[in-house]
Coordinates of C-alpha atoms in Angstrom, one line a residue:
Chain T
G178 CA 0.0 0.2 0.1
A179 CA 0.8 3.8 -0.5
G180 CA 3.4 5.0 2.6
V181 CA 3.3 8.8 4.0
S182 CA 2.5 10.6 1.2
Q183 CA 3.7 14.9 1.9
S184 CA 3.1 17.3 -0.1
P185 CA 4.6 19.8 -1.5
S186 CA 8.0 18.7 -2.0
N187 CA 9.4 21.7 -2.1
K188 CA 7.8 24.9 -1.2
V189 CA 9.8 28.6 -1.4
T190 CA 7.5 31.2 0.0
E191 CA 8.6 35.1 0.8
K192 CA 9.2 36.6 4.1
G193 CA 6.1 37.3 6.5
K194 CA 3.4 35.1 3.9
D195 CA 1.6 31.8 5.3
V196 CA 2.5 28.4 3.9
E197 CA 0.4 25.3 4.8
L198 CA 2.0 21.7 4.3
R199 CA 0.1 18.5 3.8
C200 CA 0.4 14.9 5.2
D201 CA -1.4 12.0 4.8
P202 CA -0.8 9.3 7.1
I203 CA -1.0 5.5 5.9
S204 CA -4.2 4.3 6.3
G205 CA -5.6 2.9 9.6
H206 CA -2.9 4.2 11.3
T207 CA -4.1 6.5 14.5
A208 CA -0.7 8.4 15.4
L209 CA 0.7 11.2 13.6
Y210 CA 3.8 13.2 14.1
W211 CA 5.6 16.2 12.6
Y212 CA 8.9 17.1 13.0
R213 CA 11.5 19.4 11.5
Q214 CA 14.8 18.9 10.0
S215 CA 17.2 22.0 9.6
L216 CA 19.9 21.4 7.5
G217 CA 22.3 18.6 8.6
Q218 CA 20.4 18.7 12.1
G219 CA 18.8 16.1 14.1
L220 CA 14.8 16.3 14.1
E221 CA 13.5 18.7 15.8
F222 CA 9.7 17.3 17.5
L223 CA 7.0 19.4 16.5
I224 CA 3.4 18.7 17.2
Y225 CA 2.1 14.5 17.8
F226 CA -1.8 13.6 16.9
Q227 CA -3.3 10.4 18.4
G228 CA -7.3 9.5 18.0
N229 CA -8.9 11.5 19.2
S230 CA -7.2 12.8 21.6
A231 CA -6.0 16.3 22.2
P232 CA -2.5 16.9 20.3
D233 CA 0.7 17.2 22.1
K234 CA 1.2 20.6 20.7
S235 CA 4.4 20.6 23.3
G236 CA 7.0 20.9 20.6
L237 CA 6.0 23.8 18.9
P238 CA 8.2 26.6 18.4
S239 CA 5.9 29.4 18.6
D240 CA 2.1 31.0 18.1
R241 CA 3.0 31.0 14.6
F242 CA 3.2 27.4 14.2
S243 CA -0.4 25.0 13.9
A244 CA -1.6 21.8 12.9
E245 CA -5.0 20.1 12.5
R246 CA -5.8 16.7 11.6
T247 CA -9.0 16.1 9.9
G248 CA -10.9 12.9 10.7
G249 CA -8.2 11.2 12.1
S250 CA -6.7 11.2 8.5
V251 CA -4.7 14.1 7.1
S252 CA -3.3 16.6 8.7
T253 CA -1.9 20.2 7.6
L254 CA 0.9 22.2 9.2
T255 CA 0.2 25.7 9.0
I256 CA 3.0 28.3 9.5
Q257 CA 2.0 32.4 9.8
R258 CA 4.2 34.9 8.7
T259 CA 6.6 32.6 8.2
Q260 CA 10.3 33.7 8.8
Q261 CA 13.9 33.2 7.3
E262 CA 14.8 30.7 10.1
D263 CA 11.6 28.5 9.4
S264 CA 13.6 27.4 6.2
A265 CA 13.9 23.7 7.1
V266 CA 12.5 20.1 6.4
Y267 CA 9.0 19.1 7.6
L268 CA 8.9 15.7 8.1
C269 CA 5.7 14.1 8.8
A270 CA 5.9 10.6 10.2
S271 CA 2.6 7.9 11.7
S272 CA 2.0 5.0 13.2
L273 CA -0.6 2.2 13.7
V274 CA -1.1 2.5 16.9
A275 CA 0.4 5.0 20.1
D276 CA 1.6 1.5 21.2
R277 CA 5.0 1.9 22.5
N278 CA 6.1 -0.9 20.3
S279 CA 5.1 0.5 16.7
P280 CA 7.7 1.9 14.2
L281 CA 7.0 5.5 12.4
H282 CA 6.7 5.7 8.7
F283 CA 7.9 8.6 7.4
G284 CA 7.2 10.5 4.4
N285 CA 10.0 12.3 2.1
G286 CA 9.6 15.7 3.4
T287 CA 8.2 19.0 2.5
R288 CA 12.0 21.5 2.0
L289 CA 10.4 24.8 3.0
T290 CA 12.6 28.1 1.6
V291 CA 11.5 31.2 3.3
T292 CA 13.8 34.1 1.4
Chain H
S212 CA 9.6 12.0 26.9
Q213 CA 13.3 12.1 26.3
Q214 CA 15.4 11.5 23.5
G215 CA 18.5 9.6 22.5
E216 CA 21.7 11.0 21.9
E217 CA 24.0 9.1 19.4
D218 CA 27.3 9.2 19.1
P219 CA 29.6 9.7 17.2
Q220 CA 28.5 12.6 15.1
A221 CA 30.6 11.5 12.7
L222 CA 32.0 8.3 11.4
S223 CA 34.0 7.8 8.4
I224 CA 35.3 4.2 7.4
Q225 CA 36.5 1.8 4.5
E226 CA 33.7 -0.3 2.5
G227 CA 34.0 -3.8 4.3
E228 CA 35.0 -2.6 8.1
N229 CA 32.7 -2.4 10.4
A230 CA 30.4 0.3 11.9
T231 CA 29.3 1.1 15.3
M232 CA 27.0 4.0 17.2
N233 CA 25.8 4.5 20.2
C234 CA 22.8 6.2 21.6
S235 CA 22.5 7.3 25.2
Y236 CA 19.5 8.2 26.8
K237 CA 18.1 9.1 30.5
T238 CA 15.3 7.9 32.0
S239 CA 13.8 4.7 31.7
I240 CA 12.2 2.9 28.5
N241 CA 9.7 0.4 26.8
N242 CA 12.0 -0.1 23.8
L243 CA 14.5 1.7 21.7
Q244 CA 14.5 1.9 17.8
W245 CA 16.9 2.6 14.8
Y246 CA 16.6 4.8 12.3
R247 CA 18.2 5.7 8.8
Q248 CA 18.1 8.7 6.7
N249 CA 19.4 9.0 3.6
S250 CA 19.9 12.5 2.2
G251 CA 17.4 14.3 1.5
R252 CA 14.8 12.0 2.4
G253 CA 12.9 10.7 5.3
L254 CA 13.6 8.2 8.0
V255 CA 13.2 4.7 7.8
H256 CA 13.0 2.4 11.0
L257 CA 15.9 -0.6 11.0
I258 CA 15.1 -2.4 14.3
L259 CA 13.6 -2.4 18.0
I260 CA 15.0 -3.5 20.5
R261 CA 12.8 -4.2 24.0
S262 CA 13.6 -2.9 27.6
N263 CA 13.8 -6.9 28.3
E264 CA 15.9 -7.7 25.4
R265 CA 19.5 -7.3 25.4
E266 CA 20.5 -7.8 21.9
K267 CA 18.3 -8.2 18.7
H268 CA 19.8 -9.0 14.8
S269 CA 18.4 -7.7 11.3
G270 CA 20.9 -9.2 8.4
R271 CA 23.8 -7.1 8.6
L272 CA 22.5 -5.2 11.6
R273 CA 23.1 -5.9 15.3
V274 CA 22.2 -4.3 18.3
T275 CA 22.5 -4.2 21.7
L276 CA 21.0 -2.5 25.1
D277 CA 22.6 -2.0 28.4
T278 CA 19.5 -0.4 30.5
S279 CA 21.6 -0.4 33.6
K280 CA 24.0 2.0 31.2
K281 CA 21.2 3.6 29.7
S282 CA 22.9 2.7 26.3
S283 CA 22.3 1.0 23.4
S284 CA 24.2 0.5 20.2
L285 CA 23.8 0.0 16.3
L286 CA 26.9 -2.6 14.8
I287 CA 26.8 -3.1 10.9
T288 CA 28.9 -5.4 9.9
A289 CA 30.7 -5.6 6.5
S290 CA 29.6 -2.2 5.3
R291 CA 28.8 -1.1 2.5
A292 CA 29.2 2.2 0.4
A293 CA 25.0 1.8 0.4
D294 CA 25.2 2.6 3.7
T295 CA 26.4 5.9 3.8
A296 CA 23.1 7.6 5.8
S297 CA 22.8 9.1 9.3
Y298 CA 21.6 6.8 11.9
F299 CA 18.7 8.4 14.3
C300 CA 18.0 6.1 17.6
A301 CA 14.3 7.3 19.3
T302 CA 13.4 6.3 22.6
D303 CA 9.1 5.4 23.1
G304 CA 6.7 7.7 24.2
N305 CA 3.6 9.9 23.0
D306 CA 6.2 11.9 21.6
M307 CA 9.2 10.1 19.8
R308 CA 12.1 12.3 20.3
F309 CA 14.9 12.0 18.2
G310 CA 19.1 12.5 19.0
A311 CA 21.0 14.9 16.5
G312 CA 22.2 11.3 14.6
T313 CA 25.5 10.1 13.1
R314 CA 26.5 10.5 9.8
L315 CA 28.3 7.7 8.5
T316 CA 30.3 7.6 5.7
V317 CA 31.3 4.3 4.2
K318 CA 34.0 4.5 1.5
P319 CA 34.2 2.2 -1.5

């Protein structure tokens, strides 16, 4: 079956504009994660969704960042008033259930460049 | 929750040699997972080791876990140029957190 799909694969935007990044998780996966990765760096946790529970937003770097997950499936990460330091690869991952032994399946990410 | 920390940050070896990467963490875990990332792509799950396991094998991969030292190691035997990638460990928890990774270069 299809893996985790992210769109767009690349996004160039001007400073101050809003952007929306989309993640389609694997069908049936109840847990969904967003991460940010700057060039040559590790993964920075942003937000986690599990089923109908309230999301864990503890990793969002500022109130310019928000995310939704509609119908327990597709998720959208929105960055308002983008800044140059927001430039990074944004990775989405999903897992079958949020038990502690489920591996994460990653998309290929969206490379965001803020000019 | 907490994240793993990998070392070394970078490792360069010749094809055919073994590569060992380490991961340390700070609190108790149920499992620890290793992932690989090829440049510009998402992470791929390699292997999961549970807290009651001490060693696990998958092909040329060998993972050990020492819960008393809160550390894990990933050994890649008979490395190949295609093993060149970044390797990350992650510990369980609702918000799976990753370390900065080890960048492995295997020279042909």
